[in-house]
Every structure is written in structure tokens, then in C-alpha cells.
Amino acid sequence: MNILLCSINTLKRLYDISSVEVGQHLYWQLGGFQVHAQVLITSWVVIAILLVSAILVVRNPQTIPTFGQNFFEYVLEFIRDVSKTQIGEEYGPWVPFIGTMFLFIFVSNWSGALLPWKIIQLPHGELAAPTNDINTTVALALLTSVAYFYAGLSKKGLSYFGKYIQPTPILLPINILEDFTKPLSLSFRLFGNILADELVVVVLVSLVPLVVPIPVMFLGLFTSGIQALIFATLAAAYIGESMEGHH
């Protein structure tokens, strides 16, 4: 009987850890703005992970790279390949932006799956991946949109806006609408997939034993990485498109 009670309590704690609170947030008042505190906390953790990892790798570079340095060089080469493929020969200045987007989203997604955020109790809401909040994905999408317009204007000047009336002025409303829907689609694609993955795991944990949802959690790690790659690839493609001046 004692073993059975212990097993039930263990499963209950695991269920509590895997639960998702929808619509509740811990708010901080910063100046005249109300912000989601849990998103800031987890974002700072992700930024700290990236900064500490970069500092540890670059503080003592080796001619023959060690495992850590070799891994980060591979990541950099991968990001450069994505940028070059989508943007073209002028990809160089955009590697830091594309790399930042990819690494922040990738580490954010994986932190939500690997770090036991839900063990830390908050007065309201819960800690989760930063990309689990629609405000974060919208901010990332808007940054991409700003980079998109900046790339076009820096390359073509005011003549950049001529693309809106090509090949015919009749397409002006459609071309403008297309530019405004790009960040919207990026935001909802990333947010929807991350939230759907968490909800699927929660439903499975509530319906079946924990051993069944575990493979789904590992699949979630894979899809989280794919989502980061898709976002970075589309961001680079939009920037390359604005510099080329055609659709």
C-alpha cells in the first residue's frame, strides 16, 4: 500500500510539473509599461547561456580546435551557409543577425523542453520557454521586418519602394499587404508550433503513463530545432528578397 501511495504521489508531482497554465502571467511594472516577468526571466537565462558559452569558447582559441571550439565553428559555418544560400554574395553583414535569431530561438525552445522551469513556483503563471509567449515571437518577427526594410532601403534607397507598383500599379495593395503579413506569419508559425507541442505533451501525460509521452518529448526537441531553422531561413530569405528587389 505504501509503495502504491508513493507511486501515485510521484506521478502527481510529475503531472504538476508538466501542466501548463494558460492566460496567467506574473506582471512587473517598468516605468509606464506592464511586462510579463516570467518571459523576461527565462529570456535572461537564455541570453546568459549564449553569452557564457561564447565567452568560454573565444577566450582561448586554439589553432587545432578543441571539441567545444570545433562545435561552435561548425555552428557558425552552418549559419553562414544558411545566410549565403538565402541572401547571396552580400550575406556577410547579415550573419550576426541571422545567427542571433537562430541561436536565441533554438536555445529558447530547448530550454523549455530540457530545463525544469515548472519546479520554480511563481505567484501567477509559470516559467516556460520565451518563445511560448506570443509577445516574444511577435518581437522577433518585427525585428525581422525592420531588417527586411533596412536591407532594401540601404541597397536601393527610396527607389526600393518602386517594387510595390511592379509589374503593375494595380498590385500596390497586394504588395503592401504581403510585406505586412510576413512578420505575422513568422510570429504565428513559431508560437503555434511551440505551444502545440507543449499542449500535446500535457494531454498525453494526463491520459497515459509517463513512459508513453517521453518519445513525444524527444520529438519535440527535434521539431524545436527545426522551428529555429525555419525562422532563420525565412528571415534570411526575406532580407535577400528585399535586396534583390523582386518576389
mmCIF file with all atom_site columns, N, CA and C in Angstrom, residues 41-103:
data_model
loop_
_atom_site.group_PDB
_atom_site.id
_atom_site.type_symbol
_atom_site.label_atom_id
_atom_site.label_alt_id
_atom_site.label_comp_id
_atom_site.label_asym_id
_atom_site.label_entity_id
_atom_site.label_seq_id
_atom_site.pdbx_PDB_ins_code
_atom_site.Cartn_x
_atom_site.Cartn_y
_atom_site.Cartn_z
_atom_site.occupancy
_atom_site.B_iso_or_equiv
_atom_site.pdbx_formal_charge
_atom_site.auth_seq_id
_atom_site.auth_comp_id
_atom_site.auth_asym_id
_atom_site.auth_atom_id
_atom_site.pdbx_PDB_model_num
ATOM 1   N N  . ILE A 1 41  ? 12.523 36.755 -17.308 1.00 0.00 ? 41  ILE A N  1
ATOM 2   C CA . ILE A 1 41  ? 13.421 35.890 -16.533 1.00 0.00 ? 41  ILE A CA 1
ATOM 3   C C  . ILE A 1 41  ? 14.011 34.789 -17.404 1.00 0.00 ? 41  ILE A C  1
ATOM 4   N N  . THR A 1 42  ? 13.156 34.093 -18.135 1.00 0.00 ? 42  THR A N  1
ATOM 5   C CA . THR A 1 42  ? 13.646 32.992 -18.979 1.00 0.00 ? 42  THR A CA 1
ATOM 6   C C  . THR A 1 42  ? 14.484 33.511 -20.146 1.00 0.00 ? 42  THR A C  1
ATOM 7   N N  . SER A 1 43  ? 14.139 34.690 -20.666 1.00 0.00 ? 43  SER A N  1
ATOM 8   C CA . SER A 1 43  ? 14.946 35.278 -21.747 1.00 0.00 ? 43  SER A CA 1
ATOM 9   C C  . SER A 1 43  ? 16.339 35.627 -21.239 1.00 0.00 ? 43  SER A C  1
ATOM 10  N N  . TRP A 1 44  ? 16.427 36.163 -20.021 1.00 0.00 ? 44  TRP A N  1
ATOM 11  C CA . TRP A 1 44  ? 17.736 36.469 -19.439 1.00 0.00 ? 44  TRP A CA 1
ATOM 12  C C  . TRP A 1 44  ? 18.553 35.207 -19.236 1.00 0.00 ? 44  TRP A C  1
ATOM 13  N N  . VAL A 1 45  ? 17.907 34.123 -18.855 1.00 0.00 ? 45  VAL A N  1
ATOM 14  C CA . VAL A 1 45  ? 18.624 32.850 -18.689 1.00 0.00 ? 45  VAL A CA 1
ATOM 15  C C  . VAL A 1 45  ? 19.175 32.380 -20.029 1.00 0.00 ? 45  VAL A C  1
ATOM 16  N N  . VAL A 1 46  ? 18.349 32.460 -21.082 1.00 0.00 ? 46  VAL A N  1
ATOM 17  C CA . VAL A 1 46  ? 18.791 32.041 -22.417 1.00 0.00 ? 46  VAL A CA 1
ATOM 18  C C  . VAL A 1 46  ? 19.946 32.910 -22.894 1.00 0.00 ? 46  VAL A C  1
ATOM 19  N N  . ILE A 1 47  ? 19.833 34.229 -22.708 1.00 0.00 ? 47  ILE A N  1
ATOM 20  C CA . ILE A 1 47  ? 20.912 35.140 -23.117 1.00 0.00 ? 47  ILE A CA 1
ATOM 21  C C  . ILE A 1 47  ? 22.186 34.833 -22.335 1.00 0.00 ? 47  ILE A C  1
ATOM 22  N N  . ALA A 1 48  ? 22.050 34.546 -21.032 1.00 0.00 ? 48  ALA A N  1
ATOM 23  C CA . ALA A 1 48  ? 23.223 34.210 -20.219 1.00 0.00 ? 48  ALA A CA 1
ATOM 24  C C  . ALA A 1 48  ? 23.890 32.941 -20.714 1.00 0.00 ? 48  ALA A C  1
ATOM 25  N N  . ILE A 1 49  ? 23.096 31.931 -21.077 1.00 0.00 ? 49  ILE A N  1
ATOM 26  C CA . ILE A 1 49  ? 23.652 30.680 -21.602 1.00 0.00 ? 49  ILE A CA 1
ATOM 27  C C  . ILE A 1 49  ? 24.463 30.945 -22.867 1.00 0.00 ? 49  ILE A C  1
ATOM 28  N N  . LEU A 1 50  ? 23.914 31.757 -23.764 1.00 0.00 ? 50  LEU A N  1
ATOM 29  C CA . LEU A 1 50  ? 24.603 32.064 -25.021 1.00 0.00 ? 50  LEU A CA 1
ATOM 30  C C  . LEU A 1 50  ? 25.883 32.854 -24.773 1.00 0.00 ? 50  LEU A C  1
ATOM 31  N N  . LEU A 1 51  ? 25.808 33.874 -23.892 1.00 0.00 ? 51  LEU A N  1
ATOM 32  C CA . LEU A 1 51  ? 26.982 34.709 -23.621 1.00 0.00 ? 51  LEU A CA 1
ATOM 33  C C  . LEU A 1 51  ? 28.091 33.910 -22.945 1.00 0.00 ? 51  LEU A C  1
ATOM 34  N N  . VAL A 1 52  ? 27.739 33.126 -21.930 1.00 0.00 ? 52  VAL A N  1
ATOM 35  C CA . VAL A 1 52  ? 28.748 32.340 -21.222 1.00 0.00 ? 52  VAL A CA 1
ATOM 36  C C  . VAL A 1 52  ? 29.387 31.315 -22.163 1.00 0.00 ? 52  VAL A C  1
ATOM 37  N N  . SER A 1 53  ? 28.581 30.683 -23.003 1.00 0.00 ? 53  SER A N  1
ATOM 38  C CA . SER A 1 53  ? 29.122 29.700 -23.951 1.00 0.00 ? 53  SER A CA 1
ATOM 39  C C  . SER A 1 53  ? 30.087 30.361 -24.922 1.00 0.00 ? 53  SER A C  1
ATOM 40  N N  . ALA A 1 54  ? 29.711 31.547 -25.446 1.00 0.00 ? 54  ALA A N  1
ATOM 41  C CA . ALA A 1 54  ? 30.581 32.252 -26.392 1.00 0.00 ? 54  ALA A CA 1
ATOM 42  C C  . ALA A 1 54  ? 31.880 32.692 -25.730 1.00 0.00 ? 54  ALA A C  1
ATOM 43  N N  . ILE A 1 55  ? 31.781 33.204 -24.488 1.00 0.00 ? 55  ILE A N  1
ATOM 44  C CA . ILE A 1 55  ? 32.984 33.669 -23.785 1.00 0.00 ? 55  ILE A CA 1
ATOM 45  C C  . ILE A 1 55  ? 33.933 32.512 -23.512 1.00 0.00 ? 55  ILE A C  1
ATOM 46  N N  . LEU A 1 56  ? 33.395 31.377 -23.086 1.00 0.00 ? 56  LEU A N  1
ATOM 47  C CA . LEU A 1 56  ? 34.240 30.222 -22.783 1.00 0.00 ? 56  LEU A CA 1
ATOM 48  C C  . LEU A 1 56  ? 34.967 29.714 -24.032 1.00 0.00 ? 56  LEU A C  1
ATOM 49  N N  . VAL A 1 57  ? 34.306 29.851 -25.191 1.00 0.00 ? 57  VAL A N  1
ATOM 50  C CA . VAL A 1 57  ? 34.905 29.329 -26.426 1.00 0.00 ? 57  VAL A CA 1
ATOM 51  C C  . VAL A 1 57  ? 35.966 30.264 -26.976 1.00 0.00 ? 57  VAL A C  1
ATOM 52  N N  . VAL A 1 58  ? 35.706 31.598 -26.963 1.00 0.00 ? 58  VAL A N  1
ATOM 53  C CA . VAL A 1 58  ? 36.605 32.544 -27.632 1.00 0.00 ? 58  VAL A CA 1
ATOM 54  C C  . VAL A 1 58  ? 37.707 33.069 -26.728 1.00 0.00 ? 58  VAL A C  1
ATOM 55  N N  . ARG A 1 59  ? 37.671 32.772 -25.440 1.00 0.00 ? 59  ARG A N  1
ATOM 56  C CA . ARG A 1 59  ? 38.682 33.355 -24.550 1.00 0.00 ? 59  ARG A CA 1
ATOM 57  C C  . ARG A 1 59  ? 40.063 32.759 -24.795 1.00 0.00 ? 59  ARG A C  1
ATOM 58  N N  . ASN A 1 60  ? 40.138 31.540 -25.319 1.00 0.00 ? 60  ASN A N  1
ATOM 59  C CA . ASN A 1 60  ? 41.430 30.910 -25.575 1.00 0.00 ? 60  ASN A CA 1
ATOM 60  C C  . ASN A 1 60  ? 41.355 30.060 -26.833 1.00 0.00 ? 60  ASN A C  1
ATOM 61  N N  . PRO A 1 61  ? 41.244 30.703 -28.022 1.00 0.00 ? 61  PRO A N  1
ATOM 62  C CA . PRO A 1 61  ? 41.122 29.927 -29.263 1.00 0.00 ? 61  PRO A CA 1
ATOM 63  C C  . PRO A 1 61  ? 42.407 29.164 -29.576 1.00 0.00 ? 61  PRO A C  1
ATOM 64  N N  . GLN A 1 62  ? 42.222 27.982 -30.125 1.00 0.00 ? 62  GLN A N  1
ATOM 65  C CA . GLN A 1 62  ? 43.341 27.104 -30.456 1.00 0.00 ? 62  GLN A CA 1
ATOM 66  C C  . GLN A 1 62  ? 43.466 26.945 -31.966 1.00 0.00 ? 62  GLN A C  1
ATOM 67  N N  . THR A 1 63  ? 44.725 26.777 -32.431 1.00 0.00 ? 63  THR A N  1
ATOM 68  C CA . THR A 1 63  ? 44.950 26.520 -33.857 1.00 0.00 ? 63  THR A CA 1
ATOM 69  C C  . THR A 1 63  ? 44.306 25.206 -34.258 1.00 0.00 ? 63  THR A C  1
ATOM 70  N N  . ILE A 1 64  ? 44.494 24.201 -33.415 1.00 0.00 ? 64  ILE A N  1
ATOM 71  C CA . ILE A 1 64  ? 43.794 22.931 -33.591 1.00 0.00 ? 64  ILE A CA 1
ATOM 72  C C  . ILE A 1 64  ? 42.617 22.960 -32.619 1.00 0.00 ? 64  ILE A C  1
ATOM 73  N N  . PRO A 1 65  ? 41.412 23.183 -33.100 1.00 0.00 ? 65  PRO A N  1
ATOM 74  C CA . PRO A 1 65  ? 40.284 23.421 -32.196 1.00 0.00 ? 65  PRO A CA 1
ATOM 75  C C  . PRO A 1 65  ? 39.971 22.225 -31.314 1.00 0.00 ? 65  PRO A C  1
ATOM 76  N N  . THR A 1 66  ? 39.583 22.532 -30.078 1.00 0.00 ? 66  THR A N  1
ATOM 77  C CA . THR A 1 66  ? 39.103 21.510 -29.160 1.00 0.00 ? 66  THR A CA 1
ATOM 78  C C  . THR A 1 66  ? 37.652 21.171 -29.514 1.00 0.00 ? 66  THR A C  1
ATOM 79  N N  . PHE A 1 67  ? 37.050 20.280 -28.727 1.00 0.00 ? 67  PHE A N  1
ATOM 80  C CA . PHE A 1 67  ? 35.678 19.856 -29.032 1.00 0.00 ? 67  PHE A CA 1
ATOM 81  C C  . PHE A 1 67  ? 34.710 21.035 -28.997 1.00 0.00 ? 67  PHE A C  1
ATOM 82  N N  . GLY A 1 68  ? 34.793 21.865 -27.928 1.00 0.00 ? 68  GLY A N  1
ATOM 83  C CA . GLY A 1 68  ? 33.872 22.998 -27.808 1.00 0.00 ? 68  GLY A CA 1
ATOM 84  C C  . GLY A 1 68  ? 34.064 24.006 -28.919 1.00 0.00 ? 68  GLY A C  1
ATOM 85  N N  . GLN A 1 69  ? 35.314 24.369 -29.198 1.00 0.00 ? 69  GLN A N  1
ATOM 86  C CA . GLN A 1 69  ? 35.601 25.331 -30.258 1.00 0.00 ? 69  GLN A CA 1
ATOM 87  C C  . GLN A 1 69  ? 35.197 24.765 -31.611 1.00 0.00 ? 69  GLN A C  1
ATOM 88  N N  . ASN A 1 70  ? 35.453 23.502 -31.832 1.00 0.00 ? 70  ASN A N  1
ATOM 89  C CA . ASN A 1 70  ? 35.090 22.870 -33.087 1.00 0.00 ? 70  ASN A CA 1
ATOM 90  C C  . ASN A 1 70  ? 33.578 22.870 -33.294 1.00 0.00 ? 70  ASN A C  1
ATOM 91  N N  . PHE A 1 71  ? 32.832 22.640 -32.209 1.00 0.00 ? 71  PHE A N  1
ATOM 92  C CA . PHE A 1 71  ? 31.367 22.646 -32.287 1.00 0.00 ? 71  PHE A CA 1
ATOM 93  C C  . PHE A 1 71  ? 30.845 24.027 -32.658 1.00 0.00 ? 71  PHE A C  1
ATOM 94  N N  . PHE A 1 72  ? 31.381 25.067 -32.018 1.00 0.00 ? 72  PHE A N  1
ATOM 95  C CA . PHE A 1 72  ? 30.899 26.418 -32.309 1.00 0.00 ? 72  PHE A CA 1
ATOM 96  C C  . PHE A 1 72  ? 31.325 26.888 -33.696 1.00 0.00 ? 72  PHE A C  1
ATOM 97  N N  . GLU A 1 73  ? 32.483 26.445 -34.152 1.00 0.00 ? 73  GLU A N  1
ATOM 98  C CA . GLU A 1 73  ? 32.883 26.767 -35.523 1.00 0.00 ? 73  GLU A CA 1
ATOM 99  C C  . GLU A 1 73  ? 31.943 26.107 -36.524 1.00 0.00 ? 73  GLU A C  1
ATOM 100 N N  . TYR A 1 74  ? 31.509 24.898 -36.202 1.00 0.00 ? 74  TYR A N  1
ATOM 101 C CA . TYR A 1 74  ? 30.541 24.217 -37.071 1.00 0.00 ? 74  TYR A CA 1
ATOM 102 C C  . TYR A 1 74  ? 29.215 24.974 -37.089 1.00 0.00 ? 74  TYR A C  1
ATOM 103 N N  . VAL A 1 75  ? 28.762 25.441 -35.912 1.00 0.00 ? 75  VAL A N  1
ATOM 104 C CA . VAL A 1 75  ? 27.511 26.208 -35.847 1.00 0.00 ? 75  VAL A CA 1
ATOM 105 C C  . VAL A 1 75  ? 27.634 27.486 -36.665 1.00 0.00 ? 75  VAL A C  1
ATOM 106 N N  . LEU A 1 76  ? 28.768 28.185 -36.538 1.00 0.00 ? 76  LEU A N  1
ATOM 107 C CA . LEU A 1 76  ? 28.983 29.415 -37.303 1.00 0.00 ? 76  LEU A CA 1
ATOM 108 C C  . LEU A 1 76  ? 28.980 29.138 -38.799 1.00 0.00 ? 76  LEU A C  1
ATOM 109 N N  . GLU A 1 77  ? 29.635 28.053 -39.200 1.00 0.00 ? 77  GLU A N  1
ATOM 110 C CA . GLU A 1 77  ? 29.672 27.698 -40.616 1.00 0.00 ? 77  GLU A CA 1
ATOM 111 C C  . GLU A 1 77  ? 28.274 27.359 -41.126 1.00 0.00 ? 77  GLU A C  1
ATOM 112 N N  . PHE A 1 78  ? 27.501 26.698 -40.290 1.00 0.00 ? 78  PHE A N  1
ATOM 113 C CA . PHE A 1 78  ? 26.125 26.360 -40.660 1.00 0.00 ? 78  PHE A CA 1
ATOM 114 C C  . PHE A 1 78  ? 25.285 27.628 -40.870 1.00 0.00 ? 78  PHE A C  1
ATOM 115 N N  . ILE A 1 79  ? 25.418 28.590 -39.953 1.00 0.00 ? 79  ILE A N  1
ATOM 116 C CA . ILE A 1 79  ? 24.669 29.844 -40.068 1.00 0.00 ? 79  ILE A CA 1
ATOM 117 C C  . ILE A 1 79  ? 25.120 30.622 -41.301 1.00 0.00 ? 79  ILE A C  1
ATOM 118 N N  . ARG A 1 80  ? 26.407 30.629 -41.571 1.00 0.00 ? 80  ARG A N  1
ATOM 119 C CA . ARG A 1 80  ? 26.914 31.315 -42.769 1.00 0.00 ? 80  ARG A CA 1
ATOM 120 C C  . ARG A 1 80  ? 26.362 30.666 -44.033 1.00 0.00 ? 80  ARG A C  1
ATOM 121 N N  . ASP A 1 81  ? 26.267 29.356 -44.057 1.00 0.00 ? 81  ASP A N  1
ATOM 122 C CA . ASP A 1 81  ? 25.728 28.676 -45.232 1.00 0.00 ? 81  ASP A CA 1
ATOM 123 C C  . ASP A 1 81  ? 24.257 29.032 -45.447 1.00 0.00 ? 81  ASP A C  1
ATOM 124 N N  . VAL A 1 82  ? 23.491 29.073 -44.349 1.00 0.00 ? 82  VAL A N  1
ATOM 125 C CA . VAL A 1 82  ? 22.077 29.454 -44.462 1.00 0.00 ? 82  VAL A CA 1
ATOM 126 C C  . VAL A 1 82  ? 21.957 30.874 -44.993 1.00 0.00 ? 82  VAL A C  1
ATOM 127 N N  . SER A 1 83  ? 22.758 31.791 -44.455 1.00 0.00 ? 83  SER A N  1
ATOM 128 C CA . SER A 1 83  ? 22.700 33.194 -44.873 1.00 0.00 ? 83  SER A CA 1
ATOM 129 C C  . SER A 1 83  ? 23.120 33.352 -46.333 1.00 0.00 ? 83  SER A C  1
ATOM 130 N N  . LYS A 1 84  ? 24.192 32.679 -46.716 1.00 0.00 ? 84  LYS A N  1
ATOM 131 C CA . LYS A 1 84  ? 24.682 32.805 -48.089 1.00 0.00 ? 84  LYS A CA 1
ATOM 132 C C  . LYS A 1 84  ? 23.702 32.223 -49.089 1.00 0.00 ? 84  LYS A C  1
ATOM 133 N N  . THR A 1 85  ? 23.077 31.100 -48.731 1.00 0.00 ? 85  THR A N  1
ATOM 134 C CA . THR A 1 85  ? 22.121 30.464 -49.633 1.00 0.00 ? 85  THR A CA 1
ATOM 135 C C  . THR A 1 85  ? 20.911 31.351 -49.883 1.00 0.00 ? 85  THR A C  1
ATOM 136 N N  . GLN A 1 86  ? 20.422 32.013 -48.845 1.00 0.00 ? 86  GLN A N  1
ATOM 137 C CA . GLN A 1 86  ? 19.199 32.796 -48.962 1.00 0.00 ? 86  GLN A CA 1
ATOM 138 C C  . GLN A 1 86  ? 19.439 34.233 -49.401 1.00 0.00 ? 86  GLN A C  1
ATOM 139 N N  . ILE A 1 87  ? 20.562 34.848 -49.000 1.00 0.00 ? 87  ILE A N  1
ATOM 140 C CA . ILE A 1 87  ? 20.806 36.260 -49.279 1.00 0.00 ? 87  ILE A CA 1
ATOM 141 C C  . ILE A 1 87  ? 21.678 36.454 -50.508 1.00 0.00 ? 87  ILE A C  1
ATOM 142 N N  . GLY A 1 88  ? 22.649 35.570 -50.707 1.00 0.00 ? 88  GLY A N  1
ATOM 143 C CA . GLY A 1 88  ? 23.554 35.731 -51.840 1.00 0.00 ? 88  GLY A CA 1
ATOM 144 C C  . GLY A 1 88  ? 24.930 36.166 -51.384 1.00 0.00 ? 88  GLY A C  1
ATOM 145 N N  . GLU A 1 89  ? 25.690 36.749 -52.289 1.00 0.00 ? 89  GLU A N  1
ATOM 146 C CA . GLU A 1 89  ? 27.080 37.091 -52.022 1.00 0.00 ? 89  GLU A CA 1
ATOM 147 C C  . GLU A 1 89  ? 27.228 38.225 -51.011 1.00 0.00 ? 89  GLU A C  1
ATOM 148 N N  . GLU A 1 90  ? 26.180 38.995 -50.788 1.00 0.00 ? 90  GLU A N  1
ATOM 149 C CA . GLU A 1 90  ? 26.246 40.096 -49.830 1.00 0.00 ? 90  GLU A CA 1
ATOM 150 C C  . GLU A 1 90  ? 25.741 39.663 -48.454 1.00 0.00 ? 90  GLU A C  1
ATOM 151 N N  . TYR A 1 91  ? 25.919 38.402 -48.136 1.00 0.00 ? 91  TYR A N  1
ATOM 152 C CA . TYR A 1 91  ? 25.372 37.855 -46.886 1.00 0.00 ? 91  TYR A CA 1
ATOM 153 C C  . TYR A 1 91  ? 26.180 38.251 -45.663 1.00 0.00 ? 91  TYR A C  1
ATOM 154 N N  . GLY A 1 92  ? 27.451 38.643 -45.830 1.00 0.00 ? 92  GLY A N  1
ATOM 155 C CA . GLY A 1 92  ? 28.371 38.858 -44.722 1.00 0.00 ? 92  GLY A CA 1
ATOM 156 C C  . GLY A 1 92  ? 27.826 39.705 -43.570 1.00 0.00 ? 92  GLY A C  1
ATOM 157 N N  . PRO A 1 93  ? 27.349 40.938 -43.838 1.00 0.00 ? 93  PRO A N  1
ATOM 158 C CA . PRO A 1 93  ? 26.870 41.786 -42.729 1.00 0.00 ? 93  PRO A CA 1
ATOM 159 C C  . PRO A 1 93  ? 25.656 41.226 -42.001 1.00 0.00 ? 93  PRO A C  1
ATOM 160 N N  . TRP A 1 94  ? 24.958 40.256 -42.609 1.00 0.00 ? 94  TRP A N  1
ATOM 161 C CA . TRP A 1 94  ? 23.722 39.755 -42.011 1.00 0.00 ? 94  TRP A CA 1
ATOM 162 C C  . TRP A 1 94  ? 23.906 38.463 -41.227 1.00 0.00 ? 94  TRP A C  1
ATOM 163 N N  . VAL A 1 95  ? 25.120 37.912 -41.228 1.00 0.00 ? 95  VAL A N  1
ATOM 164 C CA . VAL A 1 95  ? 25.364 36.681 -40.473 1.00 0.00 ? 95  VAL A CA 1
ATOM 165 C C  . VAL A 1 95  ? 25.102 36.864 -38.976 1.00 0.00 ? 95  VAL A C  1
ATOM 166 N N  . PRO A 1 96  ? 25.562 37.980 -38.346 1.00 0.00 ? 96  PRO A N  1
ATOM 167 C CA . PRO A 1 96  ? 25.264 38.145 -36.915 1.00 0.00 ? 96  PRO A CA 1
ATOM 168 C C  . PRO A 1 96  ? 23.767 38.187 -36.613 1.00 0.00 ? 96  PRO A C  1
ATOM 169 N N  . PHE A 1 97  ? 22.987 38.859 -37.460 1.00 0.00 ? 97  PHE A N  1
ATOM 170 C CA . PHE A 1 97  ? 21.548 38.954 -37.217 1.00 0.00 ? 97  PHE A CA 1
ATOM 171 C C  . PHE A 1 97  ? 20.875 37.591 -37.371 1.00 0.00 ? 97  PHE A C  1
ATOM 172 N N  . ILE A 1 98  ? 21.171 36.906 -38.453 1.00 0.00 ? 98  ILE A N  1
ATOM 173 C CA . ILE A 1 98  ? 20.568 35.591 -38.684 1.00 0.00 ? 98  ILE A CA 1
ATOM 174 C C  . ILE A 1 98  ? 21.020 34.606 -37.603 1.00 0.00 ? 98  ILE A C  1
ATOM 175 N N  . GLY A 1 99  ? 22.301 34.675 -37.238 1.00 0.00 ? 99  GLY A N  1
ATOM 176 C CA . GLY A 1 99  ? 22.808 33.786 -36.196 1.00 0.00 ? 99  GLY A CA 1
ATOM 177 C C  . GLY A 1 99  ? 22.165 34.049 -34.845 1.00 0.00 ? 99  GLY A C  1
ATOM 178 N N  . THR A 1 100 ? 21.965 35.326 -34.518 1.00 0.00 ? 100 THR A N  1
ATOM 179 C CA . THR A 1 100 ? 21.313 35.666 -33.253 1.00 0.00 ? 100 THR A CA 1
ATOM 180 C C  . THR A 1 100 ? 19.891 35.127 -33.219 1.00 0.00 ? 100 THR A C  1
ATOM 181 N N  . MET A 1 101 ? 19.157 35.307 -34.307 1.00 0.00 ? 101 MET A N  1
ATOM 182 C CA . MET A 1 101 ? 17.788 34.797 -34.370 1.00 0.00 ? 101 MET A CA 1
ATOM 183 C C  . MET A 1 101 ? 17.765 33.275 -34.182 1.00 0.00 ? 101 MET A C  1
ATOM 184 N N  . PHE A 1 102 ? 18.623 32.584 -34.927 1.00 0.00 ? 102 PHE A N  1
ATOM 185 C CA . PHE A 1 102 ? 18.632 31.124 -34.872 1.00 0.00 ? 102 PHE A CA 1
ATOM 186 C C  . PHE A 1 102 ? 19.001 30.617 -33.479 1.00 0.00 ? 102 PHE A C  1
ATOM 187 N N  . LEU A 1 103 ? 20.091 31.152 -32.913 1.00 0.00 ? 103 LEU A N  1
ATOM 188 C CA . LEU A 1 103 ? 20.566 30.644 -31.628 1.00 0.00 ? 103 LEU A CA 1
ATOM 189 C C  . LEU A 1 103 ? 19.607 30.980 -30.495 1.00 0.00 ? 103 LEU A C  1
#
